[in-house]
Amino acid sequence: MQRSLPIQPTVVLLREGTDTSQGKPQLLSNISACLAVADTLSTTLGPRGMDKLIVNERGEAQITNDGATILKLLDIVHPAAKTLVDIARAQDAEVGDGTTSVVLLAAQMLKEVRGYIEEGVSPHIIMKGFRTASQLVASRIKELQVSVDKSDPQKFRDLLLKCAATSMSSKLIHSQKPFFSEMVVDAVLSLDQDDLDESLIGVKKIPGGGVQDSQLIRGVAFKKTFTYAGAEQQPKAFTDPLVLCLNVELELKAEKDNAEVRVEQVSDYQAIVDAEWTIIYNKLELIEKTGAKVVLSKLPIGDLATQWFADRGIFCAGRVTAGDLRRVVQAVGGSIQSTCSDIERKHLGTCGRFEEHQVGGERYNIFEECPGAKTCTLLLRGGAEQFIEEVERSLHDAIMVVKRAVKNNQIVAGGGAIEMELSAYLRNHARTIPGKIQLIITAFARALEIIPRQICDNAGLDSTDILNKLRQRHAAGQKWAGVDVDGDEGVRDNMEAFVWEPSLVKLNAISSAAEAACLILSVDETIRNPQSEQVSSS
C-alpha cells in the first residue's frame, strides 16, 4: 500500500487580496509603463515641439511644454513610472532645463535593453554596463566642453544670451527670444554674483497688453496693497526717499469679545480709550521722527494711521507680502523693524526713485535706482492668463540655465550635437571591451540618439536620413555637428550656430537617466497592499 504524502500547511504570508507581480513579466511591464510616459512627452522636445493642454479636476486649463510641469499635472499612479517623474523634478530643481530630455533618455535606455531582458540577460550585467557607459560619457563631456572667458564682460554676456536663447527655443516664447534673453540675462546679472538666489527675482503677472510690454524693473515692484481712506491724498512719487520697513501693526484694535473692563465712571472708560489712541500716536510720531517718506509694513496700517501719514506727506502701505518686503530690504538696504522705538538711520533704506503708477488694470509700487540692488522684478504682460503662466515657466527655465552658466562657464553645443558625439565615442569604445558589456554600451550609445531623432521627428524632417548624415560627420571628426531645423540640409555646426547649453545640463540629464534606468531594472517584484475597504456610512 502506497503511503500518502503529508499534507503541507498553507503559509499565509501577505494579507488576503494583496497583489504580487514578479519576475521577468513584471520587469517588462515596468519598462512598458515608462515608455508610455515618454511617448506623452516626446512631442514636446526641441524647437518645433508641441504644447500640451492639461485640464485638472476643477476645470482649470494649463498650456505647457515643460517636461517637469506636464508630469506633475498628469498625476501618474504607476509605481515604476513615478521614478521618471522624480528625475524630471530633480533635473528641474538642480539645473532648470532638460526635463523632457532626461525622461526620454531614461525610457529609451530601457527600450534598447528590453530585447536582452527577454533573451534572459541578467539585469545586473545591464546595470553594470549602464554605469560604465555613464562614467565614460561624463569624462568625455568634460574633455569636450568649451570654457568661455569670464574676464571679458561682453563675451561672457554673449555666452549667457546664447544659453538663454537655446533654453527658450523650445518654448512658447521662441519667437520673442532676443527680447526675453536680454531680460533674463539682465535679471540674473543684477543678483549677488556669489549667492545667485533666484528667489530674489520677483515675477508679477499682469493680464492685458502684448508680450513686448513686459519689462524688467531694476529694483522692486509689487501690486498696490489694500488701502484705507486717506491713501489717495498721499504723495505717489519721491526722489531719494528714506524707506522704513516694519513688522508692526498701526491700527486701532476693537476690544476682544471676551474682554471685560469694569469702570466706576465715564472718565475711567475715556482714559482707557485715550490710552489706546496715545499708544498709536506715539508710534506714528516715532516713525515721523526717523525722516522716512515711504513706510511699508507686513501687518495692517489702519485708516487713522493712513490719514495721519497723508497729512504729513508720507506714503504708507500695509499688508505687504513677506517675499516682497524681503526683496525691498535687499534692494534699498536697512532692515525690517519689529518696534517703532530706537529706529536709527542705519535701519532705513533708500532708493533713487519711488513711484506708484498704473500697469495694465493694476496699480504698482515701484522702487528703482536702488543702491544695494541685488534683486529685480519681471513684469510679464500677455493676453491670456495661461499664456502668461507658460511665459513665467519658460523664463524660470532660462533663468536657471543662465544661473548655472554664470557659476560654471563651460558649455557644449545643443541640438543633438553632443549626444551624437557621445554616441560615436561609446560605439568606438565598446569595440575594445569583451563580453556582454560591449552590447550594453552599444545599446546606451543607440539610446543617446533619441534626442536628435526626436528633434527631427518633431520638426517634420526625415530622421533616418539626418541621423545617417550626422553619424558620417561625427565619424569624420566634426564633433559639433547637430540638427538644423531651419536649414535645407538639416545638419550644421551647432557651436558656430550658437546653439549653446551649459555642460552641467547634459551631465546631470545623462547621469540621472542612467540611474533611473538602473533603478527600474533592479525591481523584479511589485507588492501592492489591498486598500482597506471602508464602508462609507450613509
Coordinates of N, CA, C and O in Angstrom, one line a residue, residues 391-488:
V391 N 4.8 81.7 -20.0 CA 5.9 82.6 -20.2 C 6.7 82.5 -18.9 O 8.0 82.4 -18.9
E392 N 6.1 82.5 -17.7 CA 6.8 82.5 -16.4 C 7.6 81.2 -16.3 O 8.7 81.2 -15.9
R393 N 7.0 80.1 -16.7 CA 7.7 78.8 -16.6 C 8.9 78.8 -17.5 O 10.0 78.3 -17.2
S394 N 8.7 79.3 -18.7 CA 9.8 79.4 -19.7 C 11.0 80.2 -19.2 O 12.1 79.9 -19.3
L395 N 10.6 81.4 -18.6 CA 11.6 82.3 -18.1 C 12.3 81.6 -16.9 O 13.5 81.9 -16.7
H396 N 11.6 80.9 -16.1 CA 12.2 80.2 -14.9 C 13.3 79.2 -15.4 O 14.4 79.2 -14.9
D397 N 13.0 78.5 -16.5 CA 14.0 77.5 -17.0 C 15.2 78.3 -17.5 O 16.4 77.9 -17.3
A398 N 15.0 79.4 -18.3 CA 16.1 80.2 -18.8 C 16.9 80.8 -17.7 O 18.1 80.9 -17.8
I399 N 16.2 81.3 -16.6 CA 17.0 81.9 -15.5 C 17.9 80.9 -14.9 O 19.0 81.2 -14.5
M400 N 17.4 79.7 -14.7 CA 18.2 78.6 -14.0 C 19.4 78.3 -14.9 O 20.5 78.0 -14.4
V401 N 19.1 78.2 -16.2 CA 20.2 77.9 -17.2 C 21.3 79.0 -17.1 O 22.5 78.7 -17.0
V402 N 20.9 80.2 -17.1 CA 21.8 81.3 -17.1 C 22.6 81.3 -15.8 O 23.8 81.6 -15.7
K403 N 21.9 81.0 -14.7 CA 22.5 81.0 -13.4 C 23.6 79.9 -13.3 O 24.7 80.1 -12.8
R404 N 23.3 78.7 -13.9 CA 24.3 77.7 -14.0 C 25.5 78.1 -14.9 O 26.6 77.8 -14.5
A405 N 25.2 78.8 -16.0 CA 26.3 79.2 -16.9 C 27.2 80.3 -16.2 O 28.4 80.3 -16.4
V406 N 26.6 81.1 -15.3 CA 27.4 82.1 -14.5 C 28.3 81.3 -13.6 O 29.5 81.7 -13.5
K407 N 27.8 80.3 -12.9 CA 28.6 79.6 -11.9 C 29.6 78.7 -12.6 O 30.8 78.6 -12.2
N408 N 29.2 78.0 -13.7 CA 30.1 77.1 -14.4 C 30.1 77.6 -15.9 O 29.1 77.3 -16.6
N409 N 31.2 78.2 -16.3 CA 31.2 78.8 -17.6 C 31.6 77.8 -18.7 O 32.2 78.2 -19.7
Q410 N 31.4 76.5 -18.5 CA 31.7 75.5 -19.5 C 30.4 75.2 -20.3 O 29.3 75.1 -19.7
I411 N 30.5 75.2 -21.7 CA 29.3 74.9 -22.5 C 29.6 73.8 -23.5 O 30.8 73.5 -23.8
V412 N 28.5 73.3 -24.0 CA 28.6 72.3 -25.2 C 27.6 72.8 -26.2 O 26.7 73.6 -25.9
A413 N 27.6 72.2 -27.4 CA 26.6 72.5 -28.4 C 25.4 71.7 -28.2 O 25.5 70.5 -27.9
G414 N 24.2 72.3 -28.4 CA 23.0 71.6 -28.2 C 22.5 71.1 -29.5 O 23.2 70.9 -30.5
G415 N 21.1 70.9 -29.6 CA 20.6 70.5 -30.9 C 21.0 69.1 -31.3 O 21.1 68.8 -32.5
G416 N 21.2 68.2 -30.3 CA 21.6 66.8 -30.6 C 23.1 66.6 -31.0 O 23.5 65.5 -31.2
A417 N 23.9 67.7 -31.0 CA 25.3 67.6 -31.4 C 26.1 66.8 -30.3 O 26.8 65.8 -30.7
I418 N 26.0 67.1 -29.1 CA 26.8 66.5 -28.0 C 26.3 65.0 -27.9 O 27.2 64.1 -27.7
E419 N 25.0 64.7 -28.0 CA 24.5 63.3 -27.9 C 25.1 62.5 -29.0 O 25.5 61.3 -28.8
M420 N 25.2 63.0 -30.3 CA 25.7 62.2 -31.4 C 27.2 62.0 -31.2 O 27.7 60.9 -31.5
E421 N 27.9 63.0 -30.7 CA 29.4 62.8 -30.4 C 29.6 61.8 -29.4 O 30.5 60.9 -29.5
L422 N 28.8 61.8 -28.3 CA 29.0 60.8 -27.2 C 28.6 59.4 -27.7 O 29.2 58.4 -27.4
S423 N 27.6 59.3 -28.6 CA 27.2 58.0 -29.1 C 28.3 57.4 -30.0 O 28.6 56.3 -29.8
A424 N 28.9 58.3 -30.8 CA 30.0 57.8 -31.7 C 31.2 57.3 -30.8 O 31.8 56.3 -31.1
Y425 N 31.5 58.1 -29.8 CA 32.6 57.8 -28.8 C 32.3 56.4 -28.2 O 33.2 55.6 -28.1
L426 N 31.1 56.2 -27.7 CA 30.8 55.0 -27.0 C 30.8 53.8 -27.9 O 31.3 52.7 -27.5
R427 N 30.3 53.9 -29.2 CA 30.4 52.8 -30.1 C 31.8 52.4 -30.4 O 32.1 51.2 -30.4
N428 N 32.7 53.4 -30.5 CA 34.1 53.0 -30.8 C 34.7 52.4 -29.6 O 35.5 51.4 -29.7
H429 N 34.4 52.9 -28.4 CA 35.0 52.4 -27.1 C 34.5 50.9 -26.9 O 35.2 50.1 -26.4
A430 N 33.2 50.7 -27.2 CA 32.6 49.4 -27.0 C 33.3 48.3 -27.7 O 33.4 47.1 -27.2
R431 N 33.9 48.6 -28.9 CA 34.6 47.5 -29.6 C 35.8 47.0 -28.9 O 36.4 46.0 -29.2
T432 N 36.3 47.8 -28.0 CA 37.5 47.4 -27.3 C 37.2 46.6 -26.0 O 38.1 46.1 -25.3
I433 N 35.9 46.3 -25.7 CA 35.5 45.6 -24.5 C 35.0 44.3 -24.8 O 34.1 44.1 -25.7
P434 N 35.5 43.2 -24.2 CA 35.0 41.9 -24.5 C 33.7 41.6 -23.7 O 33.4 42.3 -22.7
G435 N 33.0 40.6 -24.0 CA 31.8 40.2 -23.2 C 30.6 40.9 -23.5 O 30.5 41.7 -24.4
K436 N 29.5 40.6 -22.7 CA 28.2 41.2 -22.9 C 28.2 42.7 -22.7 O 27.3 43.4 -23.3
I437 N 29.0 43.2 -21.9 CA 29.0 44.6 -21.6 C 29.2 45.4 -22.9 O 28.6 46.5 -23.0
Q438 N 29.9 44.9 -23.9 CA 30.0 45.5 -25.2 C 28.6 45.8 -25.8 O 28.4 46.9 -26.3
L439 N 27.7 44.9 -25.7 CA 26.4 45.0 -26.2 C 25.6 46.1 -25.5 O 24.9 46.9 -26.1
I440 N 25.8 46.1 -24.2 CA 25.1 47.1 -23.3 C 25.5 48.5 -23.6 O 24.7 49.4 -23.7
I441 N 26.8 48.7 -23.7 CA 27.4 50.1 -24.0 C 26.9 50.5 -25.4 O 26.6 51.7 -25.6
T442 N 26.8 49.6 -26.4 CA 26.3 50.0 -27.7 C 24.9 50.3 -27.6 O 24.4 51.3 -28.3
A443 N 24.1 49.6 -26.8 CA 22.7 50.0 -26.6 C 22.6 51.4 -26.0 O 21.7 52.2 -26.4
F444 N 23.4 51.7 -25.0 CA 23.4 53.0 -24.4 C 23.7 54.1 -25.5 O 23.1 55.1 -25.5
A445 N 24.7 53.8 -26.4 CA 25.0 54.7 -27.4 C 23.8 54.9 -28.3 O 23.6 56.1 -28.8
R446 N 23.1 53.8 -28.7 CA 21.9 54.0 -29.5 C 20.8 54.8 -28.8 O 20.1 55.6 -29.4
A447 N 20.7 54.6 -27.5 CA 19.7 55.4 -26.7 C 19.9 56.9 -26.8 O 19.0 57.7 -26.8
L448 N 21.2 57.3 -26.8 CA 21.5 58.7 -26.8 C 21.0 59.4 -28.1 O 20.8 60.6 -28.1
E449 N 20.9 58.6 -29.1 CA 20.4 59.2 -30.4 C 18.9 59.5 -30.4 O 18.5 60.1 -31.4
I450 N 18.2 59.2 -29.3 CA 16.8 59.6 -29.3 C 16.6 61.1 -29.3 O 15.6 61.6 -29.9
I451 N 17.6 61.8 -28.8 CA 17.4 63.3 -28.7 C 17.4 63.9 -30.1 O 16.4 64.5 -30.5
P452 N 18.5 63.7 -30.9 CA 18.4 64.3 -32.3 C 17.3 63.7 -33.1 O 16.7 64.4 -33.9
R453 N 17.0 62.4 -32.9 CA 15.9 61.7 -33.7 C 14.6 62.4 -33.4 O 13.8 62.7 -34.3
Q454 N 14.3 62.6 -32.1 CA 13.0 63.2 -31.7 C 12.9 64.7 -32.2 O 11.9 65.1 -32.6
I455 N 14.1 65.4 -32.1 CA 14.1 66.8 -32.6 C 13.7 66.8 -34.1 O 12.9 67.7 -34.6
C456 N 14.2 65.9 -34.9 CA 13.9 65.8 -36.3 C 12.4 65.4 -36.5 O 11.8 66.1 -37.3
D457 N 12.0 64.4 -35.8 CA 10.6 64.0 -36.0 C 9.6 65.1 -35.7 O 8.6 65.3 -36.4
N458 N 9.9 65.9 -34.6 CA 9.0 67.0 -34.2 C 9.0 68.1 -35.2 O 8.1 68.9 -35.3
A459 N 10.1 68.2 -35.9 CA 10.2 69.3 -36.9 C 9.8 68.9 -38.3 O 9.8 69.7 -39.2
G460 N 9.3 67.6 -38.4 CA 8.8 67.1 -39.7 C 9.9 66.8 -40.6 O 9.7 66.7 -41.8
L461 N 11.1 66.5 -40.1 CA 12.3 66.2 -41.0 C 12.4 64.6 -41.1 O 11.8 63.9 -40.2
D462 N 13.2 64.1 -42.1 CA 13.4 62.7 -42.2 C 14.5 62.3 -41.2 O 15.7 62.5 -41.5
S463 N 14.1 61.7 -40.1 CA 15.1 61.5 -39.0 C 16.2 60.5 -39.4 O 17.3 60.6 -39.1
T464 N 15.8 59.4 -40.2 CA 16.8 58.4 -40.6 C 17.8 59.0 -41.4 O 19.0 58.8 -41.2
D465 N 17.4 59.8 -42.4 CA 18.4 60.4 -43.3 C 19.3 61.4 -42.6 O 20.6 61.3 -42.8
I466 N 18.8 62.2 -41.7 CA 19.6 63.2 -41.0 C 20.5 62.5 -40.0 O 21.7 62.9 -39.8
L467 N 20.1 61.5 -39.3 CA 20.9 60.7 -38.4 C 22.1 60.1 -39.1 O 23.2 60.0 -38.6
N468 N 21.8 59.6 -40.3 CA 22.9 59.0 -41.1 C 24.0 60.0 -41.5 O 25.2 59.8 -41.4
K469 N 23.5 61.2 -41.8 CA 24.4 62.3 -42.2 C 25.2 62.7 -40.9 O 26.4 62.9 -41.0
L470 N 24.5 62.8 -39.8 CA 25.3 63.1 -38.5 C 26.3 62.1 -38.2 O 27.4 62.4 -37.8
R471 N 25.9 60.8 -38.3 CA 26.9 59.7 -38.0 C 28.1 59.9 -38.8 O 29.3 59.7 -38.4
Q472 N 27.9 60.1 -40.1 CA 29.0 60.3 -41.1 C 29.9 61.5 -40.7 O 31.1 61.4 -40.7
R473 N 29.3 62.6 -40.3 CA 30.1 63.8 -40.0 C 30.9 63.6 -38.7 O 32.0 64.0 -38.6
H474 N 30.2 62.9 -37.7 CA 30.9 62.7 -36.4 C 32.1 61.7 -36.6 O 33.1 61.9 -36.0
A475 N 31.9 60.8 -37.5 CA 33.0 59.8 -37.8 C 34.1 60.5 -38.5 O 35.3 60.1 -38.3
A476 N 33.8 61.6 -39.2 CA 34.9 62.4 -39.9 C 35.5 63.4 -39.0 O 36.3 64.2 -39.4
G477 N 35.1 63.5 -37.7 CA 35.7 64.4 -36.8 C 35.0 65.7 -36.6 O 35.5 66.6 -35.9
Q478 N 33.8 65.9 -37.1 CA 33.1 67.2 -36.9 C 32.2 67.0 -35.6 O 31.1 66.6 -35.6
K479 N 32.9 67.3 -34.5 CA 32.3 66.9 -33.2 C 31.1 67.7 -32.8 O 30.3 67.3 -31.9
W480 N 30.9 68.9 -33.4 CA 29.7 69.7 -33.0 C 28.6 69.7 -34.1 O 27.8 70.6 -34.1
A481 N 28.6 68.7 -35.0 CA 27.6 68.6 -36.0 C 26.3 68.2 -35.3 O 26.2 67.2 -34.6
G482 N 25.2 69.0 -35.5 CA 23.9 68.7 -34.9 C 22.8 69.0 -35.9 O 23.0 69.3 -37.0
V483 N 21.5 68.9 -35.4 CA 20.4 69.0 -36.2 C 20.1 70.5 -36.4 O 20.2 71.3 -35.5
D484 N 19.7 70.8 -37.7 CA 19.3 72.2 -38.0 C 17.9 72.1 -38.5 O 17.6 71.6 -39.6
V485 N 17.0 72.6 -37.7 CA 15.5 72.5 -38.1 C 15.1 73.6 -39.1 O 14.0 73.5 -39.6
D486 N 16.0 74.6 -39.3 CA 15.6 75.7 -40.2 C 16.2 75.5 -41.6 O 15.6 75.9 -42.6
G487 N 17.4 75.0 -41.7 CA 18.1 74.9 -43.0 C 17.5 73.8 -43.9 O 16.7 73.0 -43.5
D488 N 18.0 73.8 -45.2 CA 17.6 72.9 -46.2 C 18.3 71.5 -45.9 O 17.7 70.5 -46.1

